[in-house]
mmCIF file with all atom_site columns, C-alpha atoms and ligand atoms in Angstrom:
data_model
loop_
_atom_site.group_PDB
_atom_site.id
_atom_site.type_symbol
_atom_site.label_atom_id
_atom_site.label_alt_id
_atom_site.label_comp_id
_atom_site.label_asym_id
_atom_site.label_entity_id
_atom_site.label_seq_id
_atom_site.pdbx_PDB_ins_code
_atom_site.Cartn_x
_atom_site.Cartn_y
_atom_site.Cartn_z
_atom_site.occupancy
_atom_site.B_iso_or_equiv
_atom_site.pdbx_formal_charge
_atom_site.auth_seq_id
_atom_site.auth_comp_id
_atom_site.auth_asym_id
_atom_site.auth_atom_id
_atom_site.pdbx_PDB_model_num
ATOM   1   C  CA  . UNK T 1 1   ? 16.497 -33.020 -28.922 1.00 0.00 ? 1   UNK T CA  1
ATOM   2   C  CA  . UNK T 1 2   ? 14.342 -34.058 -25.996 1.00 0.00 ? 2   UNK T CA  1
ATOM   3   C  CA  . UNK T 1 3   ? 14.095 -37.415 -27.439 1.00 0.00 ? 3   UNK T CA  1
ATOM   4   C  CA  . UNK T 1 4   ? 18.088 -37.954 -26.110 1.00 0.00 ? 4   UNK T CA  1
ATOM   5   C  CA  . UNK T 1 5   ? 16.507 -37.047 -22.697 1.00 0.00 ? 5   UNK T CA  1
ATOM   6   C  CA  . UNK T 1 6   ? 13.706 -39.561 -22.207 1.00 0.00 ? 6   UNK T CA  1
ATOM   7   C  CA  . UNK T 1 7   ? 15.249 -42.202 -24.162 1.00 0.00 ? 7   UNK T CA  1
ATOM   8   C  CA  . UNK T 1 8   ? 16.887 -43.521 -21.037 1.00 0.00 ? 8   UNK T CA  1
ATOM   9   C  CA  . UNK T 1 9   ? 13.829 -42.621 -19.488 1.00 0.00 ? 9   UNK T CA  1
ATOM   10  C  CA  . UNK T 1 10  ? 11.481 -44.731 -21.362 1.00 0.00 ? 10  UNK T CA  1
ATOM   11  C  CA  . UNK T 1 11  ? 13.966 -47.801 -21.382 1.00 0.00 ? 11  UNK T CA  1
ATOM   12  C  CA  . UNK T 1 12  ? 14.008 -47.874 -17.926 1.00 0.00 ? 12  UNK T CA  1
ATOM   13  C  CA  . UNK T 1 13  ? 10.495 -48.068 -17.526 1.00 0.00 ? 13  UNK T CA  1
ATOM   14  C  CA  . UNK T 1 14  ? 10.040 -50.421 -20.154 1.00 0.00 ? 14  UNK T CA  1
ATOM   15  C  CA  . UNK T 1 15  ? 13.023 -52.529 -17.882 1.00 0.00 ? 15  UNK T CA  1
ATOM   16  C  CA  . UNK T 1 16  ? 11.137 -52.163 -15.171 1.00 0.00 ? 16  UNK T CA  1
ATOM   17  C  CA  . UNK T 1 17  ? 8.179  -54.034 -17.210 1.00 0.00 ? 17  UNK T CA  1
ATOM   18  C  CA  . UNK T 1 18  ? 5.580  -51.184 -17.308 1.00 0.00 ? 18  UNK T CA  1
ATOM   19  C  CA  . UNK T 1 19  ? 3.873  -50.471 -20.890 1.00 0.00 ? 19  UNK T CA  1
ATOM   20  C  CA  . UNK T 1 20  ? 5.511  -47.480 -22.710 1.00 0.00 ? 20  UNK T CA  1
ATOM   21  C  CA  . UNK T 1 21  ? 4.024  -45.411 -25.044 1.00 0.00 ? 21  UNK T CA  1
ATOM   22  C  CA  . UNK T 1 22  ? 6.553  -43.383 -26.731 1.00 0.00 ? 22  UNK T CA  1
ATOM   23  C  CA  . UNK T 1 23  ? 5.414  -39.682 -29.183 1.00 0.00 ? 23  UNK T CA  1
ATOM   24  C  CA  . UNK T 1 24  ? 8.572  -38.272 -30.338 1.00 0.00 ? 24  UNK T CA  1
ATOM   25  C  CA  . UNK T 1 25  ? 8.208  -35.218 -32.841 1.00 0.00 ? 25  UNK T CA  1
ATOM   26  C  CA  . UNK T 1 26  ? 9.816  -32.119 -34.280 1.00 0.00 ? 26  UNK T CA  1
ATOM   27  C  CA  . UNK T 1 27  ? 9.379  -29.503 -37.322 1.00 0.00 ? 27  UNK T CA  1
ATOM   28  C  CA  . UNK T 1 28  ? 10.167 -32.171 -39.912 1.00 0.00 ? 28  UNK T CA  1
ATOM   29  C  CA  . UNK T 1 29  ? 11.221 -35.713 -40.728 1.00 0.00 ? 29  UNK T CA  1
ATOM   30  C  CA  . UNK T 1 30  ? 14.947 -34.557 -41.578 1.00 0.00 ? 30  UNK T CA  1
ATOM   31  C  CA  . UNK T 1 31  ? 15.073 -33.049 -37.579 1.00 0.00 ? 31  UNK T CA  1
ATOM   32  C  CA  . UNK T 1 32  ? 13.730 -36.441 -36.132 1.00 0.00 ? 32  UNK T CA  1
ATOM   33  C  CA  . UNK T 1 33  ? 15.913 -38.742 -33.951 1.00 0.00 ? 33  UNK T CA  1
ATOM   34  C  CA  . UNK T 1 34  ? 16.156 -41.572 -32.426 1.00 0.00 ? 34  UNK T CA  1
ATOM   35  C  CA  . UNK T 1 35  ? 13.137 -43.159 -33.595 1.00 0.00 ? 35  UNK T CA  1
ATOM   36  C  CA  . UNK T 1 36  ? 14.691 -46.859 -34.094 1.00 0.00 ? 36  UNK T CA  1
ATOM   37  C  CA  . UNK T 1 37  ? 16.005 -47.005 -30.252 1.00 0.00 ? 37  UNK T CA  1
ATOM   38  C  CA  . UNK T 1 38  ? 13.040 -45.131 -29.162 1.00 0.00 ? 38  UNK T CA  1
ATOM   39  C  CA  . UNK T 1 39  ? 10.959 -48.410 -31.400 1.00 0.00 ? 39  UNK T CA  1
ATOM   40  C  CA  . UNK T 1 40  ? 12.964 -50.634 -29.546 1.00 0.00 ? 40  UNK T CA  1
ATOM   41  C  CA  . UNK T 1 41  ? 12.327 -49.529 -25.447 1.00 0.00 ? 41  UNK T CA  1
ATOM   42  C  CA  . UNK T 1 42  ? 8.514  -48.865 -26.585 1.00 0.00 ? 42  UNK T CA  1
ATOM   43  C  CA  . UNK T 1 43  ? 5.150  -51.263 -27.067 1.00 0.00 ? 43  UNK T CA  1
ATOM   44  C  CA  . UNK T 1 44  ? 4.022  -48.609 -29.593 1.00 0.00 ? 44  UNK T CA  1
ATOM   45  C  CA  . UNK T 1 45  ? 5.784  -45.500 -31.136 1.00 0.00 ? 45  UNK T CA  1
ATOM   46  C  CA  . UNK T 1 46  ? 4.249  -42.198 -32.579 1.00 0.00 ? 46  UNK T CA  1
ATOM   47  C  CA  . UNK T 1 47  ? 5.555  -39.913 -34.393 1.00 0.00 ? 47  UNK T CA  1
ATOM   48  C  CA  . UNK T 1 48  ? 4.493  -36.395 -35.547 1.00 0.00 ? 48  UNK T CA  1
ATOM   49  C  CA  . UNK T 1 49  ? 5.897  -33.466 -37.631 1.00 0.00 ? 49  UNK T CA  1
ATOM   50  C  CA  . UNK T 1 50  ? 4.725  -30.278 -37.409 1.00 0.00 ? 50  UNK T CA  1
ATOM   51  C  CA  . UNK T 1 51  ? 4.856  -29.798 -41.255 1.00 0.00 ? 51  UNK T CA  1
ATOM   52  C  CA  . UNK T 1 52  ? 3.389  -33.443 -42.066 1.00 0.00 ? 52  UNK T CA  1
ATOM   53  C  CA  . UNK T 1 53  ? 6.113  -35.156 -43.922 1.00 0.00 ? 53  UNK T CA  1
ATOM   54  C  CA  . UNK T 1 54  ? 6.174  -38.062 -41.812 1.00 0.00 ? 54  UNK T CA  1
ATOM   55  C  CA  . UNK T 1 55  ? 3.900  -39.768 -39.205 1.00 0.00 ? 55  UNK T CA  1
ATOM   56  C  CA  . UNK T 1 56  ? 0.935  -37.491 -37.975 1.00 0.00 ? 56  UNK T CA  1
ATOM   57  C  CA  . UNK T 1 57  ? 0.715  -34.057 -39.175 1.00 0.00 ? 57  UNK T CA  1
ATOM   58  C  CA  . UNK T 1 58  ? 0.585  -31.702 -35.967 1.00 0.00 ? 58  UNK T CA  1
ATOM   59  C  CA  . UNK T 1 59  ? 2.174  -31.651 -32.613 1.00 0.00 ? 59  UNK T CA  1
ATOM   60  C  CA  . UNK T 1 60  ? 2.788  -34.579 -30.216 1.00 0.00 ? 60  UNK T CA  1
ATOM   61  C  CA  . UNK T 1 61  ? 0.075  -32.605 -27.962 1.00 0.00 ? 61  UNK T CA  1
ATOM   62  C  CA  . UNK T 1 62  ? -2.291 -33.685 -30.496 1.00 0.00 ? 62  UNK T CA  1
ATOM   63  C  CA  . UNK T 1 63  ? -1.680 -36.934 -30.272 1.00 0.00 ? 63  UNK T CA  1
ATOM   64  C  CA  . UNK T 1 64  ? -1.849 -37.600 -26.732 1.00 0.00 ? 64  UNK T CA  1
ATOM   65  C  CA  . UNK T 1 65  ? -4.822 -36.130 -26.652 1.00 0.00 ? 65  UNK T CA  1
ATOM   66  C  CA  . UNK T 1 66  ? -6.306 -38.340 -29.110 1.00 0.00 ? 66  UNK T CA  1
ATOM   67  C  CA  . UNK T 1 67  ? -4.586 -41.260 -27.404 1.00 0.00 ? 67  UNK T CA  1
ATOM   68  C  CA  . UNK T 1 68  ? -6.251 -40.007 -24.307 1.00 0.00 ? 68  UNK T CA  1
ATOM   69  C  CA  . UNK T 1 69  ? -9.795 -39.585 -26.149 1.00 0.00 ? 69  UNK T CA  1
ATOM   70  C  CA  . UNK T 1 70  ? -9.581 -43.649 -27.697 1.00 0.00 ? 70  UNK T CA  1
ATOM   71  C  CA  . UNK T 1 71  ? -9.894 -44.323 -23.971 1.00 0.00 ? 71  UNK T CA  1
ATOM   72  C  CA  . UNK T 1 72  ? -5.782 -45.757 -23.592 1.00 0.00 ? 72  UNK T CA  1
ATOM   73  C  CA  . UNK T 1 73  ? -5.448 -46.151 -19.297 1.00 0.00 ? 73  UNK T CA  1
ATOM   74  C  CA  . UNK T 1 74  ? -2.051 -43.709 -18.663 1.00 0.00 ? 74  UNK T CA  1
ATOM   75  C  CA  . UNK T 1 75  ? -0.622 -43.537 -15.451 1.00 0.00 ? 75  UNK T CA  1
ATOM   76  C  CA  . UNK T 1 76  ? 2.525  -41.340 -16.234 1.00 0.00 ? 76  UNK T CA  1
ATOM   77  C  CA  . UNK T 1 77  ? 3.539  -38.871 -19.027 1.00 0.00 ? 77  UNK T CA  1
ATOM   78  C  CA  . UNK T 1 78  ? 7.261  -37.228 -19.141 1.00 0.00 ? 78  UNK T CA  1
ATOM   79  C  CA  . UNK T 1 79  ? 7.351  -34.588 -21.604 1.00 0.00 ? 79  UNK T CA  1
ATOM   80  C  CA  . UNK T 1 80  ? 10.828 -33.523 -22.308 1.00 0.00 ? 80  UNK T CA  1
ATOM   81  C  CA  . UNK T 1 81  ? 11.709 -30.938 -24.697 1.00 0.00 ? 81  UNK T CA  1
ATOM   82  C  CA  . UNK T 1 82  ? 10.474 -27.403 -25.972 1.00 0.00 ? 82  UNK T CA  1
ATOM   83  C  CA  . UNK T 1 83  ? 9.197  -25.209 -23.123 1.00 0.00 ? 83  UNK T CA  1
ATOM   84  C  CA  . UNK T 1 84  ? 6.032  -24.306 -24.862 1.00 0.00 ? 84  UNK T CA  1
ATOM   85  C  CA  . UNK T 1 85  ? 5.432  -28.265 -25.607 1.00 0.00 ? 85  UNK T CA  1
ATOM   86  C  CA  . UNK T 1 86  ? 5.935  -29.395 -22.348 1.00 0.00 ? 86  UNK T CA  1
ATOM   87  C  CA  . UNK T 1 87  ? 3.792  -26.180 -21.376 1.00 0.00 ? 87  UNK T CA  1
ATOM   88  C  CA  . UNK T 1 88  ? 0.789  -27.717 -23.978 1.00 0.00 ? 88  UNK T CA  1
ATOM   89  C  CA  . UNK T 1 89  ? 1.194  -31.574 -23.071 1.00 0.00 ? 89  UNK T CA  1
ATOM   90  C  CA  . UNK T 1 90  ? 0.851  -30.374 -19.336 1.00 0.00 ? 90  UNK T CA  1
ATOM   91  C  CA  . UNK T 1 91  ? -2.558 -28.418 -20.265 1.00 0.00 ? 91  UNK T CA  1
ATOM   92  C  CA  . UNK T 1 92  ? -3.776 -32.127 -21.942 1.00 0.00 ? 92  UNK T CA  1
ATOM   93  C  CA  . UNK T 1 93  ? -2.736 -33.764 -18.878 1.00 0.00 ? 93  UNK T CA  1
ATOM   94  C  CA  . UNK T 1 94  ? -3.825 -32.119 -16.083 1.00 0.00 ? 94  UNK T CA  1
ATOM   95  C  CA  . UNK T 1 95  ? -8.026 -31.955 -16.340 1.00 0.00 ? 95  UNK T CA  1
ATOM   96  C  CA  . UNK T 1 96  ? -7.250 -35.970 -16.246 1.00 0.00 ? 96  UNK T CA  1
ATOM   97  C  CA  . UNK T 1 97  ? -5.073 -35.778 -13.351 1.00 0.00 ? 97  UNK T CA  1
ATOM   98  C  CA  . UNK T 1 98  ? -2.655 -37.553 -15.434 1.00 0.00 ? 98  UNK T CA  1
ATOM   99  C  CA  . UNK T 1 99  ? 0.854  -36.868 -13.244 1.00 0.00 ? 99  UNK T CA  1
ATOM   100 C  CA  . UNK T 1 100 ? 3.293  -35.389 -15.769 1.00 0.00 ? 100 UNK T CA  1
ATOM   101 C  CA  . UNK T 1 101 ? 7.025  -34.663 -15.387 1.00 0.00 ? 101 UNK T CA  1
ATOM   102 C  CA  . UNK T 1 102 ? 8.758  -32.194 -17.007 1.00 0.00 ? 102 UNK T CA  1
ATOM   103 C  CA  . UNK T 1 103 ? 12.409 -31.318 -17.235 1.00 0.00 ? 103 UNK T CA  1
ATOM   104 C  CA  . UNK T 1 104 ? 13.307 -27.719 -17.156 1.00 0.00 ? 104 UNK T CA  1
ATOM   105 C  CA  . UNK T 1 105 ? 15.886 -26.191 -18.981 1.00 0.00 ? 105 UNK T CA  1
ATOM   106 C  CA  . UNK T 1 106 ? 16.486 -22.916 -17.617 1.00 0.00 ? 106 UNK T CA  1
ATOM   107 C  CA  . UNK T 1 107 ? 19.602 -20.426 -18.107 1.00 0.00 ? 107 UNK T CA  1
ATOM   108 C  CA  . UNK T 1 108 ? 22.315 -22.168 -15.938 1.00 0.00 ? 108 UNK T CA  1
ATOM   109 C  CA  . UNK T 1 109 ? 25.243 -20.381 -14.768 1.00 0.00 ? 109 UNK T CA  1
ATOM   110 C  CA  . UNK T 1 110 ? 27.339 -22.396 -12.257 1.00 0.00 ? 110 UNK T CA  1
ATOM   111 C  CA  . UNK T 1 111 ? 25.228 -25.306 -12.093 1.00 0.00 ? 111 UNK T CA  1
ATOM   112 C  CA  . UNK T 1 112 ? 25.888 -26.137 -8.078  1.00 0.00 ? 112 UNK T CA  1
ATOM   113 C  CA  . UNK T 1 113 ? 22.993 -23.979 -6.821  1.00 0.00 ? 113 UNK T CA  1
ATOM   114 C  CA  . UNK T 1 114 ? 24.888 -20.895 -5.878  1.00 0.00 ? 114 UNK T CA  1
ATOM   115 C  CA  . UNK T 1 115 ? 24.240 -18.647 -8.375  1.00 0.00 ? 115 UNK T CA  1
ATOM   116 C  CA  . UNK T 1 116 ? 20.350 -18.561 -8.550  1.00 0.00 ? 116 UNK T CA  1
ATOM   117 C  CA  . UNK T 1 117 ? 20.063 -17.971 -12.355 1.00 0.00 ? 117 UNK T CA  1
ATOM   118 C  CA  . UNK T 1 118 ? 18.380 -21.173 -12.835 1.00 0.00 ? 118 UNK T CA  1
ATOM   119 C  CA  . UNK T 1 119 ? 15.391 -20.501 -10.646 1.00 0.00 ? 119 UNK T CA  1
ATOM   120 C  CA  . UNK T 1 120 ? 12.136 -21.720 -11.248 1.00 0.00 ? 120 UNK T CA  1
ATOM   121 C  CA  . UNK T 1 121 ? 8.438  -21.293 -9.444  1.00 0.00 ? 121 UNK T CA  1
ATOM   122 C  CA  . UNK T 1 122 ? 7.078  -25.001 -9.136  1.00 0.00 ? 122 UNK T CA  1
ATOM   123 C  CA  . UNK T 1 123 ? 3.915  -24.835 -6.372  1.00 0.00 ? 123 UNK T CA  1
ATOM   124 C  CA  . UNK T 1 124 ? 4.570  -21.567 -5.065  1.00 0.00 ? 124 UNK T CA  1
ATOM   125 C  CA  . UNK T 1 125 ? 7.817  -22.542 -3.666  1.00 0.00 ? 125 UNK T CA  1
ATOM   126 C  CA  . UNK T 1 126 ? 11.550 -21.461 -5.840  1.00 0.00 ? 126 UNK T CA  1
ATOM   127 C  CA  . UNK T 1 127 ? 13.377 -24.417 -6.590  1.00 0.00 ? 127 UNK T CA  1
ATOM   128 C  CA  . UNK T 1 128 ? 16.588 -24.276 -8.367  1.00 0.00 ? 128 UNK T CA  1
ATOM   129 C  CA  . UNK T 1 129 ? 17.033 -26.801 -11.407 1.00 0.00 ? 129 UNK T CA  1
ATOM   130 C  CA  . UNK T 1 130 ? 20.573 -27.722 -11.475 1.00 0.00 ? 130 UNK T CA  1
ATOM   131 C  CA  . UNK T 1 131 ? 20.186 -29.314 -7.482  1.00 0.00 ? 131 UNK T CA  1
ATOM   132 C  CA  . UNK T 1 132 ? 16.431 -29.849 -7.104  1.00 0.00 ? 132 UNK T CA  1
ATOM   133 C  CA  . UNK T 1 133 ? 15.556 -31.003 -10.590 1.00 0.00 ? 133 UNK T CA  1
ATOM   134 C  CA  . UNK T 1 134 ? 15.387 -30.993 -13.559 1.00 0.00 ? 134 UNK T CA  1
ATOM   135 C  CA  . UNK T 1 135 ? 12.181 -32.610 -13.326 1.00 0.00 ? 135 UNK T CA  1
ATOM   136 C  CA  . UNK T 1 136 ? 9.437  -31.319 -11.643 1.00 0.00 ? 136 UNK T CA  1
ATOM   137 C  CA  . UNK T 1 137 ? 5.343  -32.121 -11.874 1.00 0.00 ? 137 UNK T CA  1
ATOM   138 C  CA  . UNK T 1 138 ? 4.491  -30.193 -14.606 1.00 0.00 ? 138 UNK T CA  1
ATOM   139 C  CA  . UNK T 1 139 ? 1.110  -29.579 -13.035 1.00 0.00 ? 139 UNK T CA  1
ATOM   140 C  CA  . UNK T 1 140 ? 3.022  -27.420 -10.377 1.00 0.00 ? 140 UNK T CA  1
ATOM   141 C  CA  . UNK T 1 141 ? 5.103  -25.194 -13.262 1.00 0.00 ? 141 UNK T CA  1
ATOM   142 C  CA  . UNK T 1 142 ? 5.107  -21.537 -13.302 1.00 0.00 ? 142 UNK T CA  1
ATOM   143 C  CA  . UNK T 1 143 ? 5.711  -21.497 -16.981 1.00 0.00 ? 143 UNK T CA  1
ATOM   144 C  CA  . UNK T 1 144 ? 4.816  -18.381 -17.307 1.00 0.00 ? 144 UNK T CA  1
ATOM   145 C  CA  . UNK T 1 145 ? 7.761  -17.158 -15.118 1.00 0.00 ? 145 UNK T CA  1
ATOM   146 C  CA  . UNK T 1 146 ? 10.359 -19.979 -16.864 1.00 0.00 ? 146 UNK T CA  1
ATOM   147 C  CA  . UNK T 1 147 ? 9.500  -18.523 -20.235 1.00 0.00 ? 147 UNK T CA  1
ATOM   148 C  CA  . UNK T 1 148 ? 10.283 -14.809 -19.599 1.00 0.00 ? 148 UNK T CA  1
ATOM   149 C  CA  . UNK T 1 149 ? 13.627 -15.497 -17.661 1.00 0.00 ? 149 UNK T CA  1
ATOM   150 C  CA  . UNK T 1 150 ? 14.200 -17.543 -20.846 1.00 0.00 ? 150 UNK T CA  1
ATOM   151 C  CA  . UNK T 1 151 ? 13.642 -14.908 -22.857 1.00 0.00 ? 151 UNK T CA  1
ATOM   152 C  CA  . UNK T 1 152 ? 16.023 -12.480 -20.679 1.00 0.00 ? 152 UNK T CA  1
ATOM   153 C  CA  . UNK T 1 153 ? 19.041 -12.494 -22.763 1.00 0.00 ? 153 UNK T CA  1
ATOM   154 C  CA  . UNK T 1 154 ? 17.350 -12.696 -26.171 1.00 0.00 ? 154 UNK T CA  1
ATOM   155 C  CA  . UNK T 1 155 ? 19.025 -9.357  -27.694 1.00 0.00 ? 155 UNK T CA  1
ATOM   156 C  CA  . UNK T 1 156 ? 22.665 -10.213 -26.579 1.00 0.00 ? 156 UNK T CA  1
ATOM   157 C  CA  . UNK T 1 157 ? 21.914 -14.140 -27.954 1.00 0.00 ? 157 UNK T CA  1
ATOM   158 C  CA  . UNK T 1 158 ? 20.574 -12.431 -31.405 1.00 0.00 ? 158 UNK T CA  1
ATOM   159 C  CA  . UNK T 1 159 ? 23.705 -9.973  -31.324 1.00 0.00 ? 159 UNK T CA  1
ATOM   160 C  CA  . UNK T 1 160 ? 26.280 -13.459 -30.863 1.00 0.00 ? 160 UNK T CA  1
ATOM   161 C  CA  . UNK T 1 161 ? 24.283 -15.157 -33.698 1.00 0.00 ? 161 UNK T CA  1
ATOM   162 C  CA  . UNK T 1 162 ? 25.027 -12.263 -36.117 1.00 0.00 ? 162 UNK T CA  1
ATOM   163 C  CA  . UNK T 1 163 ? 28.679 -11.843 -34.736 1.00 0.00 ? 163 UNK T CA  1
ATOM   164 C  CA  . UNK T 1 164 ? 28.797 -15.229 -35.649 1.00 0.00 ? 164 UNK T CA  1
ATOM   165 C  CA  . UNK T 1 165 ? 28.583 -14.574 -38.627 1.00 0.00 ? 165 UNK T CA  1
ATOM   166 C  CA  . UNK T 1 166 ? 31.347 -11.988 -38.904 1.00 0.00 ? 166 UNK T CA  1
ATOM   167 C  CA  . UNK T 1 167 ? 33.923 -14.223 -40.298 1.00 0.00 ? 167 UNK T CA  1
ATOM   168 C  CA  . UNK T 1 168 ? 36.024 -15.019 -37.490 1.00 0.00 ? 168 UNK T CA  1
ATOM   169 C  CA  . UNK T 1 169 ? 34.642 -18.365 -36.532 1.00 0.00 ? 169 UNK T CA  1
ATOM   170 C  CA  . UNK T 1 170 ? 34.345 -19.286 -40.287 1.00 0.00 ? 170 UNK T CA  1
ATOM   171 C  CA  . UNK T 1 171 ? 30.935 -18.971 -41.237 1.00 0.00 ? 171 UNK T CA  1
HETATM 172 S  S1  . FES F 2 .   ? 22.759 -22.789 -12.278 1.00 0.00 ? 1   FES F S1  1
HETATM 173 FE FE1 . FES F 2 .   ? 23.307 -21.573 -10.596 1.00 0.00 ? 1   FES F FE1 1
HETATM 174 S  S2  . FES F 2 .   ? 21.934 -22.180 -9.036  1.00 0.00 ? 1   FES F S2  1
HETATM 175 FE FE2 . FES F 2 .   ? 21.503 -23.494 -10.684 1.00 0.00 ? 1   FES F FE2 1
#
């Protein structure tokens, strides 16, 4: 789903006449999107599936990391998508001081920066998504921190799946 997110992203840059290397990815081919606009805004395109059954077999951690390894010059990285992936690509990224921007996706409540649910830990200092982000230099993340307030309402999300499932919305 990140791919939606830095699809903009990426065709602005390329606008703005800088050389973009595009690595979208998910589980499998059947989840991937966007690839033909993402072809279109990019000098080259990757693509990687965790289970293999299209483009390289492995995450798109890997390959940055081999595209950093074949010696390609890379000013910039956004990584949008999956905490723990943005977590990873900023672990390839940072012993090369390559800048990298994330975008968090905490829990949001009202979304105007009153309510505090959506706080995050970037360089020491709490930022709140909705009004100061959602990007941030990865480099700065407390990921730690973003991924156990993610994890906060896990039961009561588990207990709406199954309700779900009870017949009254149709399933
Ligand atoms: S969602 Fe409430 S402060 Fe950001």
């Amino acid at each position: 789903m990140g791919v939606g997110v830095v699809y903009p992203i990426a065709a602005a840059l390329k606008k703005a006449g800088n050389k973009v290397i595009s690595i979208i990815g998910s589980r499998t081919k059947d989840l991937l999107i966007l690839e033909d606009e993402m072809k279109k805004v990019s000098d080259q395109l990757l693509v990687a599936t965790d289970d293999g059954s299209y483009g390289f077999h492995g995450f798109v951690s890997a390959v940055l990391q081999n595209l950093i390894d074949s010696g390609e010059k890379i000013d910039q990285v956004f990584t949008i998508g999956p905490v723990p992936m943005m977590r990873v690509i900023c672990n390839v990224t940072q012993p090369y001081n390559i800048k990298t921007i994330v975008s968090l996706n905490p829990i949001m409540v009202d979304g105007t920066g009153m309510c505090g649910a959506c706080r995050v830990s970037v360089g020491g200092e709490t930022k709140f998504t909705c009004v100061d982000g959602p990007e941030f230099d990865g480099h700065k993340v407390d990921f730690a921190l973003l991924t156990s307030r993610l994890r906060m309402y896990c039961d009561q999300e588990k207990q709406a799946m199954e309700g779900s499932r009870c017949g009254c919305h149709g399933n």
